[in-house]
mmCIF file of C-alpha atoms in Angstrom:
data_model
loop_
_atom_site.group_PDB
_atom_site.id
_atom_site.type_symbol
_atom_site.label_atom_id
_atom_site.label_comp_id
_atom_site.label_asym_id
_atom_site.label_seq_id
_atom_site.Cartn_x
_atom_site.Cartn_y
_atom_site.Cartn_z
ATOM 1 C CA MET A 1 0.000 0.000 0.000
ATOM 2 C CA ARG A 2 2.819 2.358 0.851
ATOM 3 C CA SER A 3 4.590 1.626 -2.465
ATOM 4 C CA ILE A 4 1.372 2.293 -4.427
ATOM 5 C CA PHE A 5 0.982 5.656 -2.687
ATOM 6 C CA ARG A 6 4.590 6.593 -3.514
ATOM 7 C CA ILE A 7 4.106 5.723 -7.217
ATOM 8 C CA PHE A 8 0.891 7.794 -7.351
ATOM 9 C CA PHE A 9 2.585 10.782 -5.708
ATOM 10 C CA PHE A 10 5.519 10.561 -8.151
ATOM 11 C CA LEU A 11 3.183 10.544 -11.173
ATOM 12 C CA CYS A 12 1.288 13.565 -9.842
ATOM 13 C CA MET A 13 4.493 15.530 -9.379
ATOM 14 C CA LEU A 14 5.720 14.593 -12.872
ATOM 15 C CA SER A 15 2.495 15.691 -14.542
ATOM 16 C CA ALA A 16 2.473 18.973 -12.607
ATOM 17 C CA THR A 17 6.040 19.699 -13.722
ATOM 18 C CA TYR A 18 5.246 19.187 -17.416
ATOM 19 C CA SER A 19 2.113 21.327 -17.232
ATOM 20 C CA PHE A 20 4.022 24.179 -15.531
ATOM 21 C CA ALA A 21 6.777 24.033 -18.198
ATOM 22 C CA ASP A 22 4.213 24.211 -21.019
ATOM 23 C CA SER A 23 2.466 27.223 -19.459
ATOM 24 C CA CYS A 24 5.774 29.065 -18.985
ATOM 25 C CA SER A 25 6.831 28.418 -22.602
ATOM 26 C CA ASP A 26 3.501 29.713 -23.896
ATOM 27 C CA THR A 27 3.728 32.844 -21.754
ATOM 28 C CA SER A 28 7.311 33.579 -22.766
ATOM 29 C CA CYS A 29 6.480 33.040 -26.429
ATOM 30 C CA SER A 30 3.591 35.471 -26.248
ATOM 31 C CA MET A 31 5.769 38.058 -24.505
ATOM 32 C CA VAL A 32 8.470 37.702 -27.141
ATOM 33 C CA GLN A 33 5.933 38.068 -29.924
ATOM 34 C CA GLU A 34 4.491 41.202 -28.374
ATOM 35 C CA ALA A 35 7.918 42.769 -27.807
ATOM 36 C CA SER A 36 9.414 41.930 -31.215
ATOM 37 C CA SER A 37 8.609 43.672 -34.447
ATOM 38 C CA CYS A 38 8.404 40.363 -36.413
ATOM 39 C CA HIS A 39 5.133 38.553 -37.082
ATOM 40 C CA PRO A 40 4.611 34.821 -36.733
ATOM 41 C CA CYS A 41 4.965 32.779 -39.856
ATOM 42 C CA PHE A 42 1.358 31.633 -39.826
ATOM 43 C CA SER A 43 -0.063 35.163 -39.688
ATOM 44 C CA ALA A 44 -0.615 37.416 -42.692
ATOM 45 C CA PRO A 45 1.596 40.448 -43.112
ATOM 46 C CA GLN A 46 0.077 43.499 -41.570
ATOM 47 C CA GLN A 47 0.209 47.059 -42.848
ATOM 48 C CA GLU A 48 2.916 49.140 -41.281
ATOM 49 C CA ILE A 49 1.747 51.898 -38.972
ATOM 50 C CA PRO A 50 3.446 55.246 -39.565
ATOM 51 C CA ALA A 51 5.742 56.364 -36.840
ATOM 52 C CA SER A 52 4.403 58.938 -34.415
ATOM 53 C CA PRO A 53 5.645 60.350 -31.105
ATOM 54 C CA GLU A 54 3.068 58.234 -29.275
ATOM 55 C CA ASN A 55 3.963 54.856 -30.735
ATOM 56 C CA GLN A 56 7.684 55.283 -31.131
ATOM 57 C CA GLU A 57 9.717 52.782 -29.239
ATOM 58 C CA LYS A 58 11.790 54.045 -26.363
ATOM 59 C CA THR A 59 15.477 53.883 -26.999
ATOM 60 C CA PHE A 60 17.966 53.310 -24.208
ATOM 61 C CA ARG A 61 21.435 54.708 -24.428
ATOM 62 C CA CYS A 62 24.377 53.046 -22.813
ATOM 63 C CA PRO A 63 26.023 55.127 -20.065
ATOM 64 C CA SER A 64 29.149 56.927 -21.145
ATOM 65 C CA TYR A 65 32.225 56.534 -18.968
ATOM 66 C CA ARG A 66 35.091 58.960 -18.653
ATOM 67 C CA PRO A 67 38.500 57.775 -19.766
ATOM 68 C CA THR A 68 40.680 56.383 -17.011
ATOM 69 C CA VAL A 69 43.201 58.768 -15.452
ATOM 70 C CA GLU A 70 46.632 57.417 -14.668
ATOM 71 C CA ALA A 71 49.222 58.762 -12.242
ATOM 72 C CA GLN A 72 51.548 59.818 -15.037
ATOM 73 C CA ASP A 73 48.842 62.137 -16.409
ATOM 74 C CA LEU A 74 48.831 64.141 -13.148
ATOM 75 C CA LEU A 75 52.600 64.684 -13.015
ATOM 76 C CA PRO A 76 54.440 67.204 -15.171
ATOM 77 C CA PRO A 77 56.532 65.894 -18.052
ATOM 78 C CA GLN A 78 59.868 64.331 -17.322
ATOM 79 C CA GLY A 79 61.697 67.224 -18.964
ATOM 80 C CA GLU A 80 60.152 69.743 -16.569
ATOM 81 C CA LEU A 81 61.077 67.621 -13.565
ATOM 82 C CA SER A 82 64.680 67.360 -14.698
ATOM 83 C CA SER A 83 64.888 71.074 -15.461
ATOM 84 C CA GLY A 84 63.746 72.051 -11.950
ATOM 85 C CA ALA A 85 60.257 73.385 -12.765
ATOM 86 C CA PHE A 86 58.713 71.238 -10.026
ATOM 87 C CA SER A 87 61.212 72.460 -7.403
ATOM 88 C CA GLU A 88 60.363 76.062 -8.240
ATOM 89 C CA THR A 89 56.729 75.421 -7.325
ATOM 90 C CA TYR A 90 57.355 73.564 -4.050
ATOM 91 C CA PRO A 91 60.237 74.156 -1.633
ATOM 92 C CA ASP A 92 62.744 71.468 -0.892
ATOM 93 C CA LEU A 93 62.354 69.085 2.026
ATOM 94 C CA THR A 94 64.790 71.034 4.199
ATOM 95 C CA THR A 95 62.748 74.229 3.884
ATOM 96 C CA GLN A 96 59.511 72.392 4.637
ATOM 97 C CA ALA A 97 61.082 70.745 7.695
ATOM 98 C CA VAL A 98 62.288 74.124 8.985
ATOM 99 C CA LEU A 99 58.838 75.672 8.542
ATOM 100 C CA LEU A 100 57.102 72.777 10.297
ATOM 101 C CA LEU A 101 59.645 72.882 13.123
ATOM 102 C CA PHE A 102 59.129 76.617 13.574
ATOM 103 C CA LEU A 103 55.340 76.220 13.680
ATOM 104 C CA ALA A 104 55.625 73.371 16.198
ATOM 105 C CA LEU A 105 57.975 75.310 18.491
ATOM 106 C CA SER A 106 56.128 78.635 18.266
ATOM 107 C CA PRO A 107 54.122 78.082 21.533
ATOM 108 C CA PHE A 108 57.339 77.384 23.442
ATOM 109 C CA LEU A 109 58.998 80.428 21.894
ATOM 110 C CA VAL A 110 56.066 82.584 22.992
ATOM 111 C CA MET A 111 56.367 81.303 26.568
ATOM 112 C CA LEU A 112 60.153 81.618 26.814
ATOM 113 C CA LEU A 113 60.900 84.785 24.812
ATOM 114 C CA THR A 114 58.201 86.994 26.332
ATOM 115 C CA SER A 115 57.200 88.170 29.788
ATOM 116 C CA TYR A 116 55.052 85.057 30.276
ATOM 117 C CA LEU A 117 57.763 83.085 32.078
ATOM 118 C CA LYS A 118 58.351 85.606 34.840
ATOM 119 C CA ILE A 119 54.656 86.344 35.393
ATOM 120 C CA ILE A 120 53.512 82.721 35.643
ATOM 121 C CA ILE A 121 56.301 81.764 38.061
ATOM 122 C CA THR A 122 55.448 84.715 40.314
ATOM 123 C CA LEU A 123 51.730 83.909 40.346
ATOM 124 C CA VAL A 124 52.359 80.248 41.177
ATOM 125 C CA LEU A 125 54.670 81.237 44.044
ATOM 126 C CA LEU A 126 51.999 83.592 45.387
ATOM 127 C CA ARG A 127 49.412 80.822 45.353
ATOM 128 C CA ASN A 128 51.754 78.457 47.187
ATOM 129 C CA ALA A 129 52.616 81.140 49.742
ATOM 130 C CA LEU A 130 48.940 81.607 50.538
ATOM 131 C CA GLY A 131 48.637 77.893 51.273
ATOM 132 C CA VAL A 132 45.812 77.213 48.807
ATOM 133 C CA GLN A 133 46.927 74.683 46.219
ATOM 134 C CA GLN A 134 44.041 74.917 43.739
ATOM 135 C CA THR A 135 42.752 78.475 44.171
ATOM 136 C CA PRO A 136 43.015 80.108 41.687
ATOM 137 C CA PRO A 137 43.187 77.094 39.325
ATOM 138 C CA SER A 138 46.174 76.627 37.063
ATOM 139 C CA GLN A 139 44.096 77.456 33.979
ATOM 140 C CA VAL A 140 43.155 80.817 35.488
ATOM 141 C CA LEU A 141 46.774 81.631 36.332
ATOM 142 C CA ASN A 142 47.866 80.713 32.802
ATOM 143 C CA GLY A 143 45.138 82.915 31.355
ATOM 144 C CA ILE A 144 46.144 85.869 33.550
ATOM 145 C CA ALA A 145 49.797 85.425 32.616
ATOM 146 C CA LEU A 146 48.923 85.219 28.913
ATOM 147 C CA ILE A 147 46.790 88.379 28.974
ATOM 148 C CA LEU A 148 49.437 90.343 30.865
ATOM 149 C CA SER A 149 52.123 89.061 28.480
ATOM 150 C CA ILE A 150 50.115 90.306 25.495
ATOM 151 C CA TYR A 151 49.771 93.689 27.213
ATOM 152 C CA VAL A 152 53.492 93.923 27.951
ATOM 153 C CA MET A 153 54.615 92.649 24.534
ATOM 154 C CA PHE A 154 52.179 94.748 22.502
ATOM 155 C CA PRO A 155 54.652 97.572 21.640
ATOM 156 C CA THR A 156 57.340 95.062 20.689
ATOM 157 C CA GLY A 157 54.870 93.038 18.642
ATOM 158 C CA MET A 158 53.691 96.108 16.733
ATOM 159 C CA ALA A 159 57.284 97.100 15.991
ATOM 160 C CA MET A 160 58.014 93.588 14.700
ATOM 161 C CA TYR A 161 54.873 93.668 12.559
ATOM 162 C CA ASN A 162 55.752 97.034 11.015
ATOM 163 C CA ASP A 163 59.295 95.927 10.194
ATOM 164 C CA ALA A 164 58.078 92.664 8.657
ATOM 165 C CA LYS A 165 55.440 94.536 6.647
ATOM 166 C CA LYS A 166 58.046 96.905 5.234
ATOM 167 C CA GLY A 167 60.226 93.970 4.261
ATOM 168 C CA ILE A 168 57.579 92.076 2.299
ATOM 169 C CA GLU A 169 55.311 94.861 1.034
ATOM 170 C CA SER A 170 57.202 95.001 -2.272
ATOM 171 C CA ASN A 171 56.604 91.297 -2.941
ATOM 172 C CA ALA A 172 53.212 89.698 -3.450
ATOM 173 C CA ILE A 173 52.123 87.580 -0.494
ATOM 174 C CA PRO A 174 51.609 83.973 -1.719
ATOM 175 C CA ARG A 175 48.450 82.081 -0.966
ATOM 176 C CA ASP A 176 50.187 78.814 -0.148
ATOM 177 C CA LEU A 177 52.566 78.874 2.813
ATOM 178 C CA PHE A 178 54.252 75.584 1.887
ATOM 179 C CA SER A 179 55.540 76.763 -1.460
ATOM 180 C CA ALA A 180 58.810 78.208 -2.640
ATOM 181 C CA GLU A 181 57.459 81.760 -2.555
ATOM 182 C CA GLY A 182 55.757 81.183 0.811
ATOM 183 C CA ALA A 183 58.922 79.877 2.449
ATOM 184 C CA GLU A 184 60.925 82.790 1.094
ATOM 185 C CA THR A 185 58.329 85.265 2.380
ATOM 186 C CA VAL A 186 58.385 83.725 5.862
ATOM 187 C CA PHE A 187 62.170 83.875 6.068
ATOM 188 C CA VAL A 188 62.224 87.489 4.879
ATOM 189 C CA ALA A 189 59.584 88.479 7.448
ATOM 190 C CA LEU A 190 61.470 86.762 10.280
ATOM 191 C CA ASN A 191 64.742 88.377 9.265
ATOM 192 C CA LYS A 192 63.210 91.861 9.136
ATOM 193 C CA SER A 193 61.310 91.557 12.433
ATOM 194 C CA LYS A 194 64.103 90.214 14.643
ATOM 195 C CA GLU A 195 65.616 93.556 15.670
ATOM 196 C CA PRO A 196 62.721 94.735 17.937
ATOM 197 C CA LEU A 197 62.767 91.341 19.668
ATOM 198 C CA ARG A 198 66.525 91.554 20.098
ATOM 199 C CA SER A 199 66.173 95.005 21.664
ATOM 200 C CA PHE A 200 63.503 93.754 24.100
ATOM 201 C CA LEU A 201 65.597 90.778 25.169
ATOM 202 C CA ILE A 202 68.725 92.876 25.751
ATOM 203 C CA LYS A 203 66.866 95.530 27.775
ATOM 204 C CA ASN A 204 65.267 92.949 30.083
ATOM 205 C CA THR A 205 68.328 90.733 30.559
ATOM 206 C CA PRO A 206 70.857 91.445 33.328
ATOM 207 C CA LYS A 207 74.273 92.330 31.953
ATOM 208 C CA PRO A 208 76.075 89.746 34.142
ATOM 209 C CA GLN A 209 73.949 86.990 32.588
ATOM 210 C CA ILE A 210 74.909 88.059 29.059
ATOM 211 C CA GLN A 211 78.599 88.241 29.942
ATOM 212 C CA SER A 212 78.439 84.859 31.654
ATOM 213 C CA PHE A 213 76.955 83.084 28.629
ATOM 214 C CA TYR A 214 79.348 84.879 26.294
ATOM 215 C CA LYS A 215 82.333 83.655 28.317
ATOM 216 C CA ILE A 216 80.936 80.122 28.323
ATOM 217 C CA SER A 217 80.566 80.239 24.529
ATOM 218 C CA GLN A 218 84.189 81.323 24.146
ATOM 219 C CA LYS A 219 85.240 78.216 26.055
ATOM 220 C CA THR A 220 82.904 75.617 24.568
ATOM 221 C CA PHE A 221 82.209 76.684 20.969
ATOM 222 C CA PRO A 222 84.520 75.735 18.072
ATOM 223 C CA PRO A 223 87.220 78.270 17.132
ATOM 224 C CA GLU A 224 85.564 79.187 13.816
ATOM 225 C CA LEU A 225 82.377 80.182 15.663
ATOM 226 C CA ARG A 226 84.066 82.132 18.445
ATOM 227 C CA GLN A 227 85.310 84.780 16.040
ATOM 228 C CA GLN A 228 81.829 85.394 14.644
ATOM 229 C CA LEU A 229 79.954 85.520 17.973
ATOM 230 C CA THR A 230 79.043 88.792 19.671
ATOM 231 C CA PRO A 231 77.230 89.401 22.979
ATOM 232 C CA SER A 232 74.157 90.600 21.046
ATOM 233 C CA ASP A 233 73.621 87.375 19.089
ATOM 234 C CA PHE A 234 70.436 85.439 19.752
ATOM 235 C CA VAL A 235 72.378 82.326 20.718
ATOM 236 C CA ILE A 236 73.769 84.345 23.655
ATOM 237 C CA ILE A 237 70.892 86.596 24.715
ATOM 238 C CA ILE A 238 68.093 83.994 24.571
ATOM 239 C CA PRO A 239 69.464 81.678 27.322
ATOM 240 C CA ALA A 240 70.636 84.732 29.266
ATOM 241 C CA PHE A 241 67.120 86.217 29.101
ATOM 242 C CA ILE A 242 65.513 82.967 30.287
ATOM 243 C CA MET A 243 67.887 82.614 33.223
ATOM 244 C CA GLY A 244 67.436 86.270 34.137
ATOM 245 C CA GLN A 245 63.629 85.960 34.125
ATOM 246 C CA ILE A 246 63.721 82.897 36.369
ATOM 247 C CA LYS A 247 66.111 84.636 38.759
ATOM 248 C CA ASN A 248 63.922 87.755 38.988
ATOM 249 C CA ALA A 249 60.799 85.654 39.537
ATOM 250 C CA PHE A 250 62.382 83.811 42.484
ATOM 251 C CA GLU A 251 63.578 87.094 43.962
ATOM 252 C CA ILE A 252 59.999 88.360 43.890
ATOM 253 C CA GLY A 253 58.864 85.044 45.383
ATOM 254 C CA VAL A 254 61.168 85.527 48.379
ATOM 255 C CA LEU A 255 59.611 88.931 49.057
ATOM 256 C CA ILE A 256 56.136 87.409 48.782
ATOM 257 C CA TYR A 257 56.909 84.552 51.168
ATOM 258 C CA LEU A 258 58.327 86.722 53.972
ATOM 259 C CA PRO A 259 55.076 88.257 55.358
ATOM 260 C CA PHE A 260 53.197 84.979 55.005
ATOM 261 C CA PHE A 261 56.012 83.116 56.757
ATOM 262 C CA VAL A 262 55.749 85.555 59.660
ATOM 263 C CA ILE A 263 52.000 84.927 59.887
ATOM 264 C CA ASP A 264 52.527 81.138 59.929
ATOM 265 C CA LEU A 265 55.243 81.418 62.582
ATOM 266 C CA VAL A 266 53.181 83.655 64.869
ATOM 267 C CA THR A 267 50.106 81.464 64.479
ATOM 268 C CA ALA A 268 52.034 78.282 65.328
ATOM 269 C CA ASN A 269 53.636 79.873 68.431
ATOM 270 C CA VAL A 270 50.290 81.158 69.696
ATOM 271 C CA LEU A 271 48.676 77.740 69.312
ATOM 272 C CA VAL A 272 51.577 76.054 71.121
ATOM 273 C CA ALA A 273 51.419 78.616 73.939
ATOM 274 C CA MET A 274 47.691 77.999 74.312
ATOM 275 C CA GLN A 275 48.296 74.212 74.182
ATOM 276 C CA MET A 276 45.992 73.871 71.197
ATOM 277 C CA MET A 277 48.198 71.488 69.236
ATOM 278 C CA MET A 278 45.190 69.589 67.889
ATOM 279 C CA LEU A 279 44.048 72.658 65.948
ATOM 280 C CA SER A 280 45.585 73.002 62.478
ATOM 281 C CA PRO A 281 47.654 76.199 62.118
ATOM 282 C CA LEU A 282 46.480 76.510 58.495
ATOM 283 C CA SER A 283 42.878 77.036 59.593
ATOM 284 C CA ILE A 284 44.015 80.127 61.530
ATOM 285 C CA SER A 285 46.769 81.469 59.262
ATOM 286 C CA LEU A 286 44.861 81.220 55.962
ATOM 287 C CA PRO A 287 42.158 83.768 56.898
ATOM 288 C CA LEU A 288 44.892 86.096 58.187
ATOM 289 C CA LYS A 289 46.832 85.797 54.900
ATOM 290 C CA LEU A 290 43.750 86.503 52.830
ATOM 291 C CA LEU A 291 42.934 89.465 55.062
ATOM 292 C CA LEU A 292 46.436 90.845 54.548
ATOM 293 C CA VAL A 293 46.199 90.480 50.751
ATOM 294 C CA VAL A 294 42.810 92.197 50.679
ATOM 295 C CA MET A 295 43.847 95.039 53.000
ATOM 296 C CA VAL A 296 46.975 96.004 51.041
ATOM 297 C CA ASP A 297 45.404 95.181 47.629
ATOM 298 C CA GLY A 298 48.124 92.636 47.019
ATOM 299 C CA TRP A 299 46.997 91.414 43.603
ATOM 300 C CA THR A 300 46.992 94.920 42.132
ATOM 301 C CA LEU A 301 50.373 95.787 43.621
ATOM 302 C CA LEU A 302 51.924 92.555 42.410
ATOM 303 C CA LEU A 303 50.578 92.724 38.855
ATOM 304 C CA GLU A 304 51.426 96.405 38.466
ATOM 305 C CA GLY A 305 54.938 95.751 39.729
ATOM 306 C CA LEU A 306 55.372 92.888 37.267
ATOM 307 C CA MET A 307 54.261 94.967 34.290
ATOM 308 C CA ILE A 308 56.390 97.968 35.271
ATOM 309 C CA SER A 309 59.476 95.779 35.688
ATOM 310 C CA PHE A 310 59.647 95.177 31.920
ATOM 311 C CA LYS A 311 61.298 97.789 29.733
#
């Protein structure tokens, strides 16, 4: 019985497959006949219908592709490369490296070659002398030092700008910095604007510091460089200026610490005399320090003294 049922099911599936294939062939044939312009062989030729915009067949155009672009098409000819035309458009690698190095070191140059160094060291020492480690925050102190440095360096900056403008006003300023013309313009501007900066560094550097570094250079530099060096060269006055600013900042810090040290000492002795060793001296001395700063207007005196100290 089971074998009879299997044979019957197989015959049903076979007949269904043939009927489905016949229906598909008939449908596809009719679709082809409708889409083609030819008539079946058994049908009589029909009269052609004149073409009109309504019954015209739609034509499809193949998409057009642009020709492929190779790397050699983007480069100039080999003759121009060998003649140096490409090097005239872009500076050499040494010039690009110098420009990138200057741009990377510019924040450090601003901090070390301006009044920023002395001001920030003094403000940090004042905060430590008060005994408050995070008030004002470091970001606030850096902002105050930066604003005061801009105020102090404004005359020198304007003088440098005017000298650089006079040096490059005859030449057209290039649009691209990293080009041969851009590198040349940057070097010309730096060369023309260095004298006001040199004057500022010499005026605000102690003479003993300049003489000390000049003597060290005469002992350590090669003989061919010793004859060309002068005390006014940047290689001498820049380290002398930095050391002088640090020295002046610590001298101001000593003067700031003295009154606060006296307050701490008196407060500690009073607490010991009253046998109140369990009480922190900072809780008593800190309000007294803040009161002293407010009474004498310490912030104004300190900042005015810092700005006046620069020439």
